Short mmCIF file of C-alpha atoms and ligand atoms in Angstrom, two decimals:
data_model
loop_
_atom_site.label_atom_id
_atom_site.label_comp_id
_atom_site.label_asym_id
_atom_site.label_seq_id
_atom_site.Cartn_x
_atom_site.Cartn_y
_atom_site.Cartn_z
CA MET Y 1 14.55 -32.33 -8.06
CA ASP Y 2 16.81 -29.47 -9.28
CA GLY Y 3 14.69 -29.13 -12.41
CA ASP Y 4 11.58 -28.89 -10.22
CA PHE Y 5 13.18 -26.09 -8.20
CA ILE Y 6 13.99 -24.17 -11.35
CA ARG Y 7 10.40 -24.58 -12.57
CA LEU Y 8 9.10 -23.51 -9.17
CA MET Y 9 11.31 -20.41 -9.19
CA ALA Y 10 10.01 -19.50 -12.64
CA LEU Y 11 6.41 -19.75 -11.41
CA SER Y 12 7.08 -17.96 -8.19
CA GLU Y 13 8.84 -15.01 -9.78
CA GLN Y 14 5.77 -14.43 -11.94
CA MET Y 15 3.60 -14.14 -8.83
CA SER Y 16 4.91 -10.85 -7.52
CA PHE Y 17 1.91 -8.99 -9.00
CA GLU Y 18 -0.17 -10.57 -6.20
CA PRO Y 19 0.16 -8.15 -3.27
CA ALA Y 20 -1.55 -10.35 -0.66
CA GLU Y 21 0.50 -10.53 2.57
CA ASP Y 22 3.31 -8.37 1.14
CA HIS Y 23 5.32 -6.93 4.00
CA ASN Y 24 5.67 -3.42 2.61
CA LEU Y 25 2.13 -2.49 1.59
CA VAL Y 26 1.35 -0.06 4.37
CA GLY Y 27 4.40 2.14 4.01
CA PRO Y 28 4.55 5.08 1.65
CA PRO Y 29 5.67 4.49 -1.94
CA PHE Y 30 9.44 4.24 -2.25
CA PRO Y 31 11.72 3.85 -5.24
CA GLY Y 32 12.28 0.12 -4.85
CA ARG Y 33 8.58 -0.72 -4.82
CA THR Y 34 7.16 -1.21 -8.24
CA GLY Y 35 3.61 -2.43 -7.69
CA ASN Y 36 2.61 -5.37 -9.86
CA CYS Y 37 5.82 -5.66 -11.87
CA PRO Y 38 7.10 -9.22 -11.74
CA ASP Y 39 10.48 -8.17 -10.39
CA ASP Y 40 10.55 -9.73 -6.96
CA VAL Y 41 12.26 -12.82 -5.71
CA PHE Y 42 11.59 -16.49 -5.24
CA ILE Y 43 10.44 -16.33 -1.62
CA HIS Y 44 8.45 -13.29 -0.54
CA PRO Y 45 8.76 -11.68 2.91
CA ALA Y 46 5.19 -11.62 4.20
CA VAL Y 47 3.16 -10.41 7.15
CA LEU Y 48 0.38 -12.72 8.31
CA PRO Y 49 -3.01 -11.51 9.60
CA ASN Y 50 -1.70 -11.86 13.18
CA GLY Y 51 1.33 -9.67 12.43
CA GLN Y 52 3.80 -12.55 12.31
CA LYS Y 53 6.51 -12.21 9.65
CA ILE Y 54 7.24 -15.28 7.57
CA LYS Y 55 8.94 -16.40 4.38
CA LEU Y 56 6.11 -17.08 1.94
CA LEU Y 57 6.29 -19.08 -1.26
CA LYS Y 58 3.83 -17.53 -3.71
CA THR Y 59 3.26 -19.94 -6.52
CA LEU Y 60 0.90 -21.30 -9.13
CA LEU Y 61 0.07 -24.92 -9.70
CA SER Y 62 0.06 -24.04 -13.39
CA SER Y 63 0.83 -20.90 -15.38
CA ALA Y 64 -1.22 -22.28 -18.30
CA CYS Y 65 -4.68 -20.70 -18.54
CA GLU Y 66 -7.64 -21.05 -20.86
CA ARG Y 67 -9.05 -17.59 -20.02
CA ASP Y 68 -8.16 -14.27 -21.60
CA CYS Y 69 -8.13 -11.59 -18.94
CA TRP Y 70 -6.70 -8.51 -20.60
CA TYR Y 71 -4.39 -7.39 -17.79
CA CYS Y 72 -2.97 -10.81 -16.94
CA PRO Y 73 0.49 -12.18 -17.78
CA PHE Y 74 -0.93 -15.72 -17.86
CA ARG Y 75 -3.72 -15.06 -20.38
CA ALA Y 76 -4.35 -17.70 -23.04
CA GLY Y 77 -2.37 -17.20 -26.22
CA ARG Y 78 0.42 -15.14 -24.67
CA ASP Y 79 3.74 -16.49 -25.78
CA PHE Y 80 5.91 -17.63 -22.88
CA ARG Y 81 7.01 -20.93 -21.38
CA ARG Y 82 4.23 -22.36 -19.23
CA VAL Y 83 4.95 -24.49 -16.18
CA THR Y 84 2.56 -27.02 -14.64
CA PHE Y 85 2.97 -29.14 -11.52
CA GLN Y 86 1.03 -32.17 -10.37
CA SER Y 87 -0.49 -31.64 -6.92
CA GLU Y 88 1.66 -34.32 -5.27
CA ASP Y 89 4.89 -32.96 -6.80
CA LEU Y 90 4.26 -29.39 -5.73
CA ALA Y 91 3.22 -30.43 -2.24
CA ARG Y 92 6.41 -32.49 -1.78
CA LEU Y 93 8.60 -29.73 -3.18
CA PHE Y 94 7.10 -27.16 -0.83
CA SER Y 95 7.37 -29.58 2.08
CA LEU Y 96 11.09 -29.89 1.35
CA LEU Y 97 11.48 -26.10 1.31
CA SER Y 98 9.58 -25.91 4.55
CA ARG Y 99 11.69 -28.56 6.30
CA ARG Y 100 14.86 -26.76 5.20
CA GLY Y 101 13.52 -23.49 6.60
CA ILE Y 102 13.51 -21.82 3.18
CA ALA Y 103 9.75 -21.21 3.14
CA GLU Y 104 7.36 -21.13 6.09
CA GLY Y 105 4.05 -20.70 4.30
CA ILE Y 106 2.51 -21.03 0.87
CA PHE Y 107 0.21 -18.85 -1.24
CA LEU Y 108 -1.24 -21.18 -3.85
CA SER Y 109 -3.10 -20.16 -6.99
CA SER Y 110 -3.36 -21.44 -10.56
CA GLY Y 111 -4.26 -20.62 -14.11
CA LEU Y 112 -7.51 -22.25 -15.20
CA ILE Y 113 -7.38 -25.47 -17.17
CA GLY Y 114 -10.51 -27.58 -17.68
CA GLY Y 115 -12.76 -25.07 -15.86
CA GLY Y 116 -12.97 -23.75 -12.33
CA ILE Y 117 -14.16 -26.95 -10.68
CA GLN Y 118 -11.40 -29.13 -12.09
CA THR Y 119 -8.68 -26.58 -11.33
CA GLN Y 120 -10.01 -26.02 -7.81
CA ASP Y 121 -9.90 -29.78 -7.19
CA LYS Y 122 -6.18 -29.78 -7.98
CA LEU Y 123 -5.54 -26.90 -5.60
CA LEU Y 124 -7.54 -28.67 -2.89
CA ASP Y 125 -5.59 -31.89 -3.50
CA THR Y 126 -2.31 -29.99 -3.06
CA ALA Y 127 -3.41 -28.43 0.23
CA ASP Y 128 -4.85 -31.73 1.44
CA ILE Y 129 -1.60 -33.59 0.71
CA LEU Y 130 0.31 -30.91 2.59
CA ARG Y 131 -1.94 -31.10 5.65
CA ALA Y 132 -2.95 -34.78 5.80
CA LYS Y 133 -0.03 -36.64 4.23
CA LEU Y 134 2.94 -34.38 4.90
CA GLY Y 135 1.78 -32.97 8.23
CA PHE Y 136 2.32 -29.30 7.31
CA ARG Y 137 0.85 -27.09 10.04
CA GLY Y 138 2.03 -23.73 8.76
CA TYR Y 139 0.31 -20.99 6.81
CA ILE Y 140 -1.67 -21.77 3.64
CA HIS Y 141 -3.41 -19.08 1.56
CA LEU Y 142 -5.59 -20.86 -0.99
CA LYS Y 143 -7.09 -19.19 -4.03
CA ILE Y 144 -10.64 -19.95 -5.07
CA MET Y 145 -11.02 -20.32 -8.83
CA PRO Y 146 -13.77 -18.58 -10.80
CA GLY Y 147 -16.43 -21.26 -11.29
CA ALA Y 148 -15.61 -23.26 -8.13
CA ASP Y 149 -18.69 -24.56 -6.31
CA ARG Y 150 -19.81 -24.07 -2.72
CA SER Y 151 -18.57 -27.43 -1.44
CA GLN Y 152 -15.11 -26.65 -2.80
CA VAL Y 153 -15.10 -23.28 -1.04
CA GLU Y 154 -16.00 -25.08 2.17
CA GLN Y 155 -13.23 -27.65 1.66
CA ALA Y 156 -10.74 -24.85 1.03
CA MET Y 157 -11.84 -23.23 4.28
CA GLN Y 158 -11.17 -26.47 6.12
CA LEU Y 159 -7.59 -26.58 4.87
CA ALA Y 160 -6.40 -22.97 4.70
CA ASP Y 161 -5.60 -20.05 6.98
CA ARG Y 162 -6.78 -17.59 4.36
CA VAL Y 163 -8.94 -17.94 1.27
CA SER Y 164 -9.42 -15.43 -1.51
CA ILE Y 165 -10.83 -14.76 -4.92
CA ASN Y 166 -9.95 -11.63 -6.83
CA LEU Y 167 -12.88 -9.43 -7.83
CA GLU Y 168 -10.45 -7.40 -9.99
CA ALA Y 169 -13.05 -4.60 -10.48
CA PRO Y 170 -15.64 -2.88 -8.29
CA ASN Y 171 -18.64 -3.94 -10.40
CA THR Y 172 -19.82 -5.81 -13.49
CA GLN Y 173 -19.42 -2.85 -15.87
CA ARG Y 174 -15.80 -2.24 -14.90
CA LEU Y 175 -14.92 -5.93 -15.01
CA ALA Y 176 -16.12 -6.06 -18.63
CA LYS Y 177 -13.24 -3.69 -19.49
CA LEU Y 178 -10.67 -5.95 -17.86
CA ALA Y 179 -11.85 -9.52 -18.21
CA PRO Y 180 -14.88 -9.76 -20.48
CA HIS Y 181 -15.21 -13.52 -19.97
CA LYS Y 182 -15.41 -13.45 -16.20
CA ARG Y 183 -18.88 -13.27 -14.63
CA TYR Y 184 -18.77 -10.80 -11.75
CA ILE Y 185 -21.76 -11.86 -9.68
CA ASP Y 186 -21.90 -15.65 -9.90
CA GLU Y 187 -18.21 -16.48 -10.49
CA LEU Y 188 -16.41 -13.90 -8.34
CA LEU Y 189 -18.75 -12.35 -5.79
CA GLN Y 190 -20.69 -15.51 -4.95
CA PRO Y 191 -17.68 -17.38 -3.45
CA LEU Y 192 -17.06 -14.41 -1.11
CA LYS Y 193 -20.71 -14.65 -0.04
CA TRP Y 194 -20.33 -18.38 0.59
CA MET Y 195 -17.24 -17.76 2.74
CA ASP Y 196 -19.19 -15.34 4.91
CA GLU Y 197 -22.18 -17.68 5.13
CA ILE Y 198 -20.01 -20.65 6.11
CA ARG Y 199 -18.22 -18.61 8.80
CA ARG Y 200 -21.55 -17.44 10.21
CA THR Y 201 -23.50 -20.70 10.09
CA GLN Y 202 -21.02 -23.49 10.75
CA PRO Y 203 -18.87 -24.18 13.81
CA ALA Y 204 -15.36 -22.79 13.58
CA GLN Y 205 -14.00 -26.14 14.84
CA ARG Y 206 -14.43 -27.37 11.29
CA GLY Y 207 -11.47 -25.19 10.24
CA TRP Y 208 -8.17 -27.13 10.23
CA ASN Y 209 -6.90 -25.44 13.42
CA GLY Y 210 -10.24 -24.69 15.05
CA HIS Y 211 -10.69 -21.36 13.27
CA TRP Y 212 -12.29 -20.39 10.00
CA PRO Y 213 -9.82 -18.73 7.65
CA SER Y 214 -10.09 -15.03 6.88
CA SER Y 215 -11.09 -13.97 3.38
CA VAL Y 216 -9.58 -11.26 1.20
CA THR Y 217 -9.83 -9.99 -2.37
CA GLN Y 218 -7.92 -7.83 -4.80
CA PHE Y 219 -8.74 -5.05 -7.27
CA VAL Y 220 -6.72 -4.01 -10.30
CA VAL Y 221 -6.55 -0.21 -10.08
CA GLY Y 222 -6.59 2.37 -12.81
CA VAL Y 223 -7.31 0.80 -16.17
CA ALA Y 224 -11.07 0.17 -16.26
CA GLY Y 225 -11.98 3.84 -15.74
CA GLU Y 226 -13.16 3.12 -12.21
CA SER Y 227 -13.10 5.87 -9.58
CA ASP Y 228 -11.76 5.58 -6.04
CA LEU Y 229 -15.34 6.09 -4.89
CA GLU Y 230 -16.42 2.94 -6.76
CA LEU Y 231 -13.50 0.92 -5.38
CA LEU Y 232 -14.06 2.10 -1.82
CA SER Y 233 -17.84 1.67 -1.95
CA SER Y 234 -17.26 -1.97 -2.88
CA THR Y 235 -14.59 -2.21 -0.20
CA GLN Y 236 -17.01 -0.94 2.45
CA TYR Y 237 -19.60 -3.53 1.38
CA LEU Y 238 -16.99 -6.29 1.48
CA TYR Y 239 -15.81 -5.32 4.98
CA ARG Y 240 -19.19 -4.68 6.55
CA VAL Y 241 -21.49 -7.14 4.82
CA LEU Y 242 -19.23 -10.02 3.79
CA GLY Y 243 -16.70 -9.80 6.63
CA LEU Y 244 -13.58 -9.57 4.49
CA LYS Y 245 -10.37 -9.00 6.38
CA ARG Y 246 -8.78 -6.92 3.70
CA THR Y 247 -9.07 -5.67 0.15
CA TYR Y 248 -5.81 -5.43 -1.76
CA PHE Y 249 -5.22 -2.85 -4.47
CA SER Y 250 -2.88 -3.73 -7.29
CA ARG Y 251 -2.05 -0.75 -9.45
CA PHE Y 252 -2.25 -1.52 -13.15
CA ASN Y 253 1.06 -2.05 -14.86
CA PRO Y 254 0.92 -2.92 -18.56
CA ILE Y 255 2.15 -6.37 -19.52
CA PRO Y 256 3.63 -6.80 -23.02
CA ASP Y 257 1.55 -8.89 -25.41
CA THR Y 258 -1.77 -8.19 -23.72
CA PRO Y 259 -4.67 -6.07 -25.08
CA LEU Y 260 -3.84 -3.42 -22.46
CA GLU Y 261 -0.11 -3.24 -23.19
CA ASN Y 262 -0.30 0.38 -24.42
CA GLN Y 263 -2.26 1.73 -21.45
CA VAL Y 264 -0.43 3.96 -19.01
CA PRO Y 265 0.62 2.47 -15.65
CA THR Y 266 -1.25 3.66 -12.58
CA PRO Y 267 0.85 5.81 -10.22
CA LEU Y 268 1.83 4.00 -7.05
CA ILE Y 269 0.54 6.92 -4.97
CA ARG Y 270 -3.05 6.14 -6.01
CA GLU Y 271 -2.70 2.59 -4.67
CA TYR Y 272 -1.23 3.97 -1.44
CA ARG Y 273 -4.09 6.47 -0.89
CA LEU Y 274 -6.61 3.68 -1.50
CA TYR Y 275 -4.99 1.59 1.23
CA GLN Y 276 -5.10 4.52 3.63
CA ALA Y 277 -8.78 5.15 2.85
CA SER Y 278 -9.66 1.46 3.14
CA PHE Y 279 -8.15 1.39 6.64
CA LEU Y 280 -10.28 4.41 7.57
CA LEU Y 281 -13.33 2.38 6.54
CA ARG Y 282 -12.21 -0.80 8.27
CA ASP Y 283 -10.58 0.42 11.48
CA TYR Y 284 -11.44 4.09 12.05
CA GLY Y 285 -15.22 4.19 11.77
CA PHE Y 286 -15.37 6.32 8.62
CA ASP Y 287 -18.17 5.83 6.09
CA VAL Y 288 -17.32 6.01 2.42
CA GLU Y 289 -19.53 9.11 2.01
CA GLU Y 290 -17.29 11.00 4.45
CA LEU Y 291 -14.09 10.49 2.47
CA PRO Y 292 -12.75 13.55 0.62
CA PHE Y 293 -13.40 12.64 -3.03
CA ASP Y 294 -13.11 15.22 -5.81
CA PRO Y 295 -15.96 15.66 -8.33
CA ASN Y 296 -14.56 12.71 -10.34
CA GLY Y 297 -14.68 10.42 -7.32
CA LEU Y 298 -10.91 10.43 -6.82
CA LEU Y 299 -9.05 10.91 -3.54
CA PRO Y 300 -6.53 13.75 -3.34
CA VAL Y 301 -3.07 12.35 -3.93
CA GLN Y 302 -1.09 15.18 -2.27
CA GLN Y 303 -1.92 14.18 1.30
CA ASP Y 304 -3.60 11.39 3.18
CA PRO Y 305 -7.41 11.28 3.27
CA LYS Y 306 -7.64 11.50 7.06
CA LEU Y 307 -5.65 14.76 7.11
CA THR Y 308 -7.81 16.20 4.31
CA TRP Y 309 -10.96 15.26 6.22
CA ALA Y 310 -9.60 16.82 9.43
CA GLN Y 311 -8.69 20.07 7.69
CA GLU Y 312 -12.27 20.34 6.44
CA HIS Y 313 -14.01 19.31 9.67
CA LEU Y 314 -11.79 19.75 12.72
CA PHE Y 315 -9.79 22.88 12.12
CA GLU Y 316 -12.66 25.13 13.19
CA GLN Y 317 -14.01 22.66 15.75
CA PRO Y 318 -11.00 21.00 17.43
CA ILE Y 319 -11.48 17.93 19.61
CA GLU Y 320 -10.91 18.14 23.39
CA ILE Y 321 -8.41 15.42 24.14
CA ASN Y 322 -9.72 14.96 27.71
CA GLN Y 323 -13.34 14.37 26.72
CA ALA Y 324 -13.50 12.88 23.25
CA GLU Y 325 -14.76 9.34 22.87
CA ARG Y 326 -12.61 6.74 21.16
CA HIS Y 327 -14.21 7.14 17.73
CA MET Y 328 -13.54 10.91 17.80
CA LEU Y 329 -9.94 10.48 19.00
CA LEU Y 330 -9.43 8.25 15.97
CA ARG Y 331 -10.43 11.14 13.71
CA ILE Y 332 -7.43 13.23 14.79
CA PRO Y 333 -4.47 12.95 12.37
CA GLY Y 334 -1.53 11.20 14.01
CA ILE Y 335 -3.73 9.27 16.46
CA GLY Y 336 -4.13 5.64 15.59
CA ILE Y 337 -5.79 2.72 17.33
CA LYS Y 338 -2.97 2.10 19.83
CA SER Y 339 -2.53 5.78 20.70
CA ALA Y 340 -6.29 6.29 21.16
CA GLU Y 341 -6.26 3.38 23.64
CA ALA Y 342 -3.23 4.89 25.40
CA ILE Y 343 -5.00 8.27 25.73
CA LEU Y 344 -8.13 6.62 27.17
CA LYS Y 345 -6.00 4.66 29.66
CA MET Y 346 -4.11 7.79 30.71
CA ARG Y 347 -7.36 9.72 31.17
CA ARG Y 348 -8.63 7.11 33.62
CA GLN Y 349 -5.66 8.03 35.86
CA THR Y 350 -5.24 11.76 35.31
CA LYS Y 351 -6.27 14.71 33.24
CA ILE Y 352 -4.00 15.49 30.28
CA MET Y 353 -2.74 19.03 30.82
CA ASP Y 354 0.07 19.28 28.30
CA ILE Y 355 0.62 18.22 24.70
CA GLY Y 356 4.01 16.87 25.80
CA VAL Y 357 2.08 13.94 27.32
CA LEU Y 358 0.88 13.00 23.83
CA LYS Y 359 4.42 13.34 22.53
CA SER Y 360 5.67 10.96 25.22
CA MET Y 361 3.14 8.41 23.95
CA GLY Y 362 4.79 8.52 20.52
CA ILE Y 363 2.02 10.58 18.90
CA PRO Y 364 3.35 12.86 16.13
CA VAL Y 365 2.09 16.07 17.71
CA HIS Y 366 2.98 18.19 14.68
CA ARG Y 367 0.15 16.33 12.88
CA ALA Y 368 -2.32 16.22 15.73
CA ALA Y 369 -1.92 19.66 17.37
CA PRO Y 370 -3.91 21.79 14.87
CA PHE Y 371 -7.01 19.66 15.44
CA LEU Y 372 -7.27 19.32 19.21
CA LEU Y 373 -7.70 21.14 22.48
CA VAL Y 374 -5.78 20.25 25.65
CA ASN Y 375 -7.79 21.16 28.73
CA GLY Y 376 -9.84 23.67 26.75
CA TYR Y 377 -6.94 25.40 24.97
CA ARG Y 378 -5.36 25.03 21.57
CA PRO Y 379 -1.85 23.74 22.28
CA THR Y 380 0.98 26.08 21.50
CA PHE Y 381 3.16 23.85 19.46
CA GLN Y 382 6.41 24.87 17.87
CA PRO Y 383 7.09 22.70 14.81
CA SER Y 384 10.59 21.33 14.60
CA LEU Y 385 12.89 23.30 12.31
CA LEU Y 386 14.89 20.18 11.47
S1 LIG I 401 -8.27 -16.63 -15.19
FE1 LIG I 401 -6.69 -15.88 -13.80
S2 LIG I 401 -4.75 -16.68 -14.59
FE2 LIG I 401 -6.28 -16.91 -16.22
S3 LIG I 401 -6.03 -15.08 -17.50
FE3 LIG I 401 -7.64 -14.63 -15.99
S4 LIG I 401 -6.57 -13.66 -14.22
FE4 LIG I 401 -5.03 -14.69 -15.53
#
């Protein structure tokens, strides 16, 4: 068993380029965060879709792969020690970690061996053993393999809490610069369409806990020449048409012994601005056409896209805090979903006469004040000198 743990640690350490569920994605870049460098630890602190924090084992069933994606550490022909588990062995090993309280959930992916269908079957077997044989009722995020068929996607949705397949690029042309052997439409996009169709047409009781799992995807950012506009246009489609819960952005970081090893890494700030903009599309009612792109389709990196939008649109026409509807409150920098609800609740009781009321709600008034009116007047706000 010790040898299995060592092999599992080796696999798991190589998985830190997968940002899904990472606990620190929404904060600003900080020195310890390195994007997709494989420098993390065996068990990853994770935040689940419901906000719960857990210890997540991110692992592969096999780090051997027959494909040659140019950005990927597991690409065929790259020289490193590959590790492969049988489904039963990995399921039992994880179950042991779970019973000892070392891991509370599992993110399970794999390199491709024998095609997408065969590899997907092994992933499904692992999840099925965990659920049916070993009685695991915790969190499972199951990857869908390129080439998996519809019935396998449906099976995955009956076993997992989250399912995903990485699009890697915003369209076919960009994918060709990253992974020329992957087929964008029928291998990568189609499974996301099936997930949406299954959620819409079949009863949720067929999910393992009475709910269909959420679906997510991931883009590699900055090496295929794609613009932020392309990435966020695809993101908007994925949120609004295919019902994805989240798109993850993984900044490109060159891996030695890959065709892209001499390309420059993408700055972490670009990934961060993409997350901010994607939340504006998903939660704040923005359309992609409203976002402040430069002529090259890139977001400004110096400040967040909501502040840039507000400076262009609200500075001359500030929003009256006592009258604005929810969707307009959400346009004011510093006002998020919870604070917009708090303002609406307060307004049902009394008129807001002073910006101090917003401050008492935890709203950063130094951000919000230039863009709003309080009872018809621009608030006089003295920024802190500290
Ligand atoms: S198929 Fe997946 S694991 Fe294999 S090289 Fe491509 S991205 Fe890497």
